[in-house]
Coordinates of C-alpha atoms in Angstrom, one line a residue:
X1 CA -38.3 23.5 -4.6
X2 CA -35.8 25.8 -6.3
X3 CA -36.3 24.1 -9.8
X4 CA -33.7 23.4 -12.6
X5 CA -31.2 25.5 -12.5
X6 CA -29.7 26.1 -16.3
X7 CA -26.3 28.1 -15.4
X8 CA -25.2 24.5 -14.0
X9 CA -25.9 22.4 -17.2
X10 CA -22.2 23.3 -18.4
X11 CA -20.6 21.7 -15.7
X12 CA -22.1 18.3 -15.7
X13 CA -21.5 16.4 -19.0
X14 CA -23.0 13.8 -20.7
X15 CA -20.4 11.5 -20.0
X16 CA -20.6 11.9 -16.0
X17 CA -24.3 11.6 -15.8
X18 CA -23.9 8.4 -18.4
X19 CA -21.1 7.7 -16.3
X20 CA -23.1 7.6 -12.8
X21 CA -25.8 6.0 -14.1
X22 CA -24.3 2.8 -15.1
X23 CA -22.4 2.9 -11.4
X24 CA -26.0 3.3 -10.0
X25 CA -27.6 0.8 -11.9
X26 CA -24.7 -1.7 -11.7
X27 CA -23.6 -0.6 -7.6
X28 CA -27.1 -0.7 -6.6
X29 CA -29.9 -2.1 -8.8
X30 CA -27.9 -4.8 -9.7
X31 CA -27.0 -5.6 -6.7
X32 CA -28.6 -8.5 -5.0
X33 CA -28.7 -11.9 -5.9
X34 CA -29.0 -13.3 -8.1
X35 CA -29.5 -10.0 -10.6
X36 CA -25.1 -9.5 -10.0
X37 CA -23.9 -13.0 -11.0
X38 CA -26.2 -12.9 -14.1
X39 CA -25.4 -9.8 -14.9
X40 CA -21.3 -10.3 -14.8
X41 CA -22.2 -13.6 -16.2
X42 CA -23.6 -11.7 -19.6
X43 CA -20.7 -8.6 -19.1
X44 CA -18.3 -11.5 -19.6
X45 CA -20.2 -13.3 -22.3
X46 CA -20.2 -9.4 -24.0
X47 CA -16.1 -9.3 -23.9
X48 CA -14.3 -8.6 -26.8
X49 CA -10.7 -9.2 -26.8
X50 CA -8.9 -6.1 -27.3
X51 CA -10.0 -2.5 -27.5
X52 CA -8.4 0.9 -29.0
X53 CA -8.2 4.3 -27.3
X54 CA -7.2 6.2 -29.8
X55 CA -3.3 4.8 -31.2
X56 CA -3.4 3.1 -27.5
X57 CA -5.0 -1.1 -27.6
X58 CA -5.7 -2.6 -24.6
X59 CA -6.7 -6.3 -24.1
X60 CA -9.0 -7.2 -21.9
X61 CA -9.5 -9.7 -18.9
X62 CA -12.6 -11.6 -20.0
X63 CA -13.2 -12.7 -16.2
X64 CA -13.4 -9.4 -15.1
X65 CA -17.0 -7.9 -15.5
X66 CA -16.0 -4.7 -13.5
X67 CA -12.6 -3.5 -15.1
X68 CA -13.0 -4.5 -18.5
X69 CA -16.9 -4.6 -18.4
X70 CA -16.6 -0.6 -17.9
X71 CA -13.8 -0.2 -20.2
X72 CA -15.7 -2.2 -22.9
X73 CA -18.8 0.3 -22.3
X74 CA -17.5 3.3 -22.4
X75 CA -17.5 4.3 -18.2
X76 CA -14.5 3.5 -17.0
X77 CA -12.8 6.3 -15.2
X78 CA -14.3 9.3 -17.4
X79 CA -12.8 12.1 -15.5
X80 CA -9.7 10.8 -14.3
X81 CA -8.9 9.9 -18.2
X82 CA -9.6 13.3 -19.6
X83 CA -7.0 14.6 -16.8
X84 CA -4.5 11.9 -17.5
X85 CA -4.5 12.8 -21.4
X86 CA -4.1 16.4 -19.8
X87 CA -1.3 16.0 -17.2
X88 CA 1.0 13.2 -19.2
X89 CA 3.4 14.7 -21.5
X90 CA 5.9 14.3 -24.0
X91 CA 9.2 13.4 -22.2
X92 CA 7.8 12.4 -19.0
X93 CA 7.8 9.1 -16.7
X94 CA 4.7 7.8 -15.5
X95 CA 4.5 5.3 -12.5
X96 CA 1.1 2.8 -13.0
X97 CA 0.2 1.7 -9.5
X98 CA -1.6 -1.3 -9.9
X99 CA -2.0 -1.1 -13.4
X100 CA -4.5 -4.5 -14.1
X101 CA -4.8 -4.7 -17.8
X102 CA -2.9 -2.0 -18.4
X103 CA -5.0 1.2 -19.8
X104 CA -3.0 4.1 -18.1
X105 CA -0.1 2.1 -19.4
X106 CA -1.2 2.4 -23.1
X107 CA -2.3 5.7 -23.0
X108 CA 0.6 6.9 -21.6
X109 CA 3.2 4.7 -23.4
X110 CA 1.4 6.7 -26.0
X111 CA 1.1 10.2 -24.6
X112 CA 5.1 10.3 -23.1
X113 CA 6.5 9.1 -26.2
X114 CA 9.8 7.9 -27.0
X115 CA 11.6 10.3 -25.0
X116 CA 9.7 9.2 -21.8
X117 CA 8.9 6.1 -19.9
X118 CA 6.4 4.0 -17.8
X119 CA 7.1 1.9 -15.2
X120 CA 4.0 -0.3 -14.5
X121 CA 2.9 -2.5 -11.2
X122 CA 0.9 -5.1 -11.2
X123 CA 1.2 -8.1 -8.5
X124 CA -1.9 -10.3 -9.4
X125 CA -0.2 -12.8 -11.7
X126 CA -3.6 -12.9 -13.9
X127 CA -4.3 -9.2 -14.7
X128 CA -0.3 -9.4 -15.1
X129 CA -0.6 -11.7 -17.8
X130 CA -2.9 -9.1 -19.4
X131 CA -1.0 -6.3 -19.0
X132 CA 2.2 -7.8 -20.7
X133 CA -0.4 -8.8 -23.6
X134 CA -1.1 -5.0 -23.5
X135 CA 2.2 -3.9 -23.7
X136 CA 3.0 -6.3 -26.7
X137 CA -0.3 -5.0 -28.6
X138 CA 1.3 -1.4 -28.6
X139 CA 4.8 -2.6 -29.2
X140 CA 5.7 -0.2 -26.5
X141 CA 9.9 0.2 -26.3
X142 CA 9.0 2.7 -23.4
X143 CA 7.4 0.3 -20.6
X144 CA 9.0 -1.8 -18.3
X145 CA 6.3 -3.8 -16.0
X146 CA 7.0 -5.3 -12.6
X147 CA 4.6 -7.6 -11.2
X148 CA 5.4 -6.6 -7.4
X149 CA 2.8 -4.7 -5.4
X150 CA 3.9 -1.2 -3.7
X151 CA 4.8 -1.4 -0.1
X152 CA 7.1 -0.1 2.4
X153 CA 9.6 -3.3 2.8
X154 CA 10.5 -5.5 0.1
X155 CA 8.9 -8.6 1.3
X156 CA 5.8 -10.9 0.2
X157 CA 2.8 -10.8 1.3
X158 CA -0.9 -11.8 0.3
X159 CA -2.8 -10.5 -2.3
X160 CA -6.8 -11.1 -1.7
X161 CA -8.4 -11.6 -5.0
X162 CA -11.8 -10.3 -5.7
X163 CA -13.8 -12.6 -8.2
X164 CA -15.2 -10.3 -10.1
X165 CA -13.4 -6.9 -9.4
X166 CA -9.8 -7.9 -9.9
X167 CA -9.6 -3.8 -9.8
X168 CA -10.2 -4.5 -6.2
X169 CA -7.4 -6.9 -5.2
X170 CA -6.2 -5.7 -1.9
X171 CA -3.1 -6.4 0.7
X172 CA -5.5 -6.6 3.6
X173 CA -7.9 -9.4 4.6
X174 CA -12.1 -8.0 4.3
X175 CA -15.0 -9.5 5.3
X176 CA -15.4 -11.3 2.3
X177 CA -13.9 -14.8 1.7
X178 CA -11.0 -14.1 -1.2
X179 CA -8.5 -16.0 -2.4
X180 CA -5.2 -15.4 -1.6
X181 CA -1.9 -15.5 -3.5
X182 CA 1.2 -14.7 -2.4
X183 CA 3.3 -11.8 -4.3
X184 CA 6.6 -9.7 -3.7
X185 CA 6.5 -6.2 -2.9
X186 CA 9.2 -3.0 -2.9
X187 CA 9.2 0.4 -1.7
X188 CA 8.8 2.7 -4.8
X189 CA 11.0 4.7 -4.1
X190 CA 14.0 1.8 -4.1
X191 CA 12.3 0.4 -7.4
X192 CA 12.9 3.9 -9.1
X193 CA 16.5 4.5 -7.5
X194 CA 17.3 1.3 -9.6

């Protein structure tokens, strides 16, 4: 046993440790049934419409306990934000890859300003819905949203929709029984060219 070692307290943060401990509790502890469909079942109940990030509003899905549930609590994504608020600039365009409700969106309709643009994809027609609400809340003249899914063909295929992650939508079949819908999808690349 080496002990506690203080030289590394600087490089874990509050927010990472509060950050992995909801994951824990909700990934793991939370896991079984029935402790996961009561506890999305009060995550939902918990939803308030919108949030603010800053200048940036997003409005949330209020059937998505994953997604919204850890945006509403304060653990979505901790690290990857603070190097998004670092890397997009003034003047810039940002691409949003399966952008759900559309938080990268309004941070960085915020953060490239006028002079810069995002161009958001989102096929799943419900978190679509949301993210043009989003885009409406921050009366943003610099997005343009697409609800097409990247791929390498422009084609449609399904989308399997998770029930309570719709951050995990996916173009492939899993073991679990999903839903599917059908949606268009375009190479990037020829989206951007036009």
């Amino acid at each position: 046993n080496r002990g506690w070692n203080p030289s590394l307290c600087g490089l874990v943060s509050q927010a990472t440790i509060m950050t992995f401990l909801a994951e824990f509790v909700y990934c793991y502890l939370l896991r079984p049934w029935p402790l996961r469909q009561i506890t999305n079942w009060i995550i939902r109940k918990l939803l308030p419409e919108k949030l603010r990030f800053e200048e940036a509003i997003v409005i949330l899905n209020p059937h998505d306990p994953v997604v919204s549930g850890a945006l509403h609590f304060g653990v979505y994504e901790k690290a990857e934000t603070q190097f998004f608020k670092s890397a997009c600039i003034n003047g810039m365009t940002f691409l949003d890859v399966g952008a759900n409700v559309g938080y990268y969106t309004a941070l960085g309709s915020h953060s490239v300003g006028s002079a810069g643009q995002v161009i958001s994809l989102e096929p799943d027609p419900e978190s679509f819905s949301y993210l043009e609400q989003t885009i409406a809340a921050n009366k943003s003249g610099n997005v343009q949203a697409y609800q097409i899914a990247a791929s390498d063909r422009t084609t449609q295929l399904p989308l399997y929709i998770s029930t309570d992650n719709r951050g995990d939508n996916r173009l492939y079949a899993s073991s679990e029984d999903r839903t599917e819908v059908l949606v268009n999808t375009r190479p990037i690349d020829e989206l951007l060219f036009e």
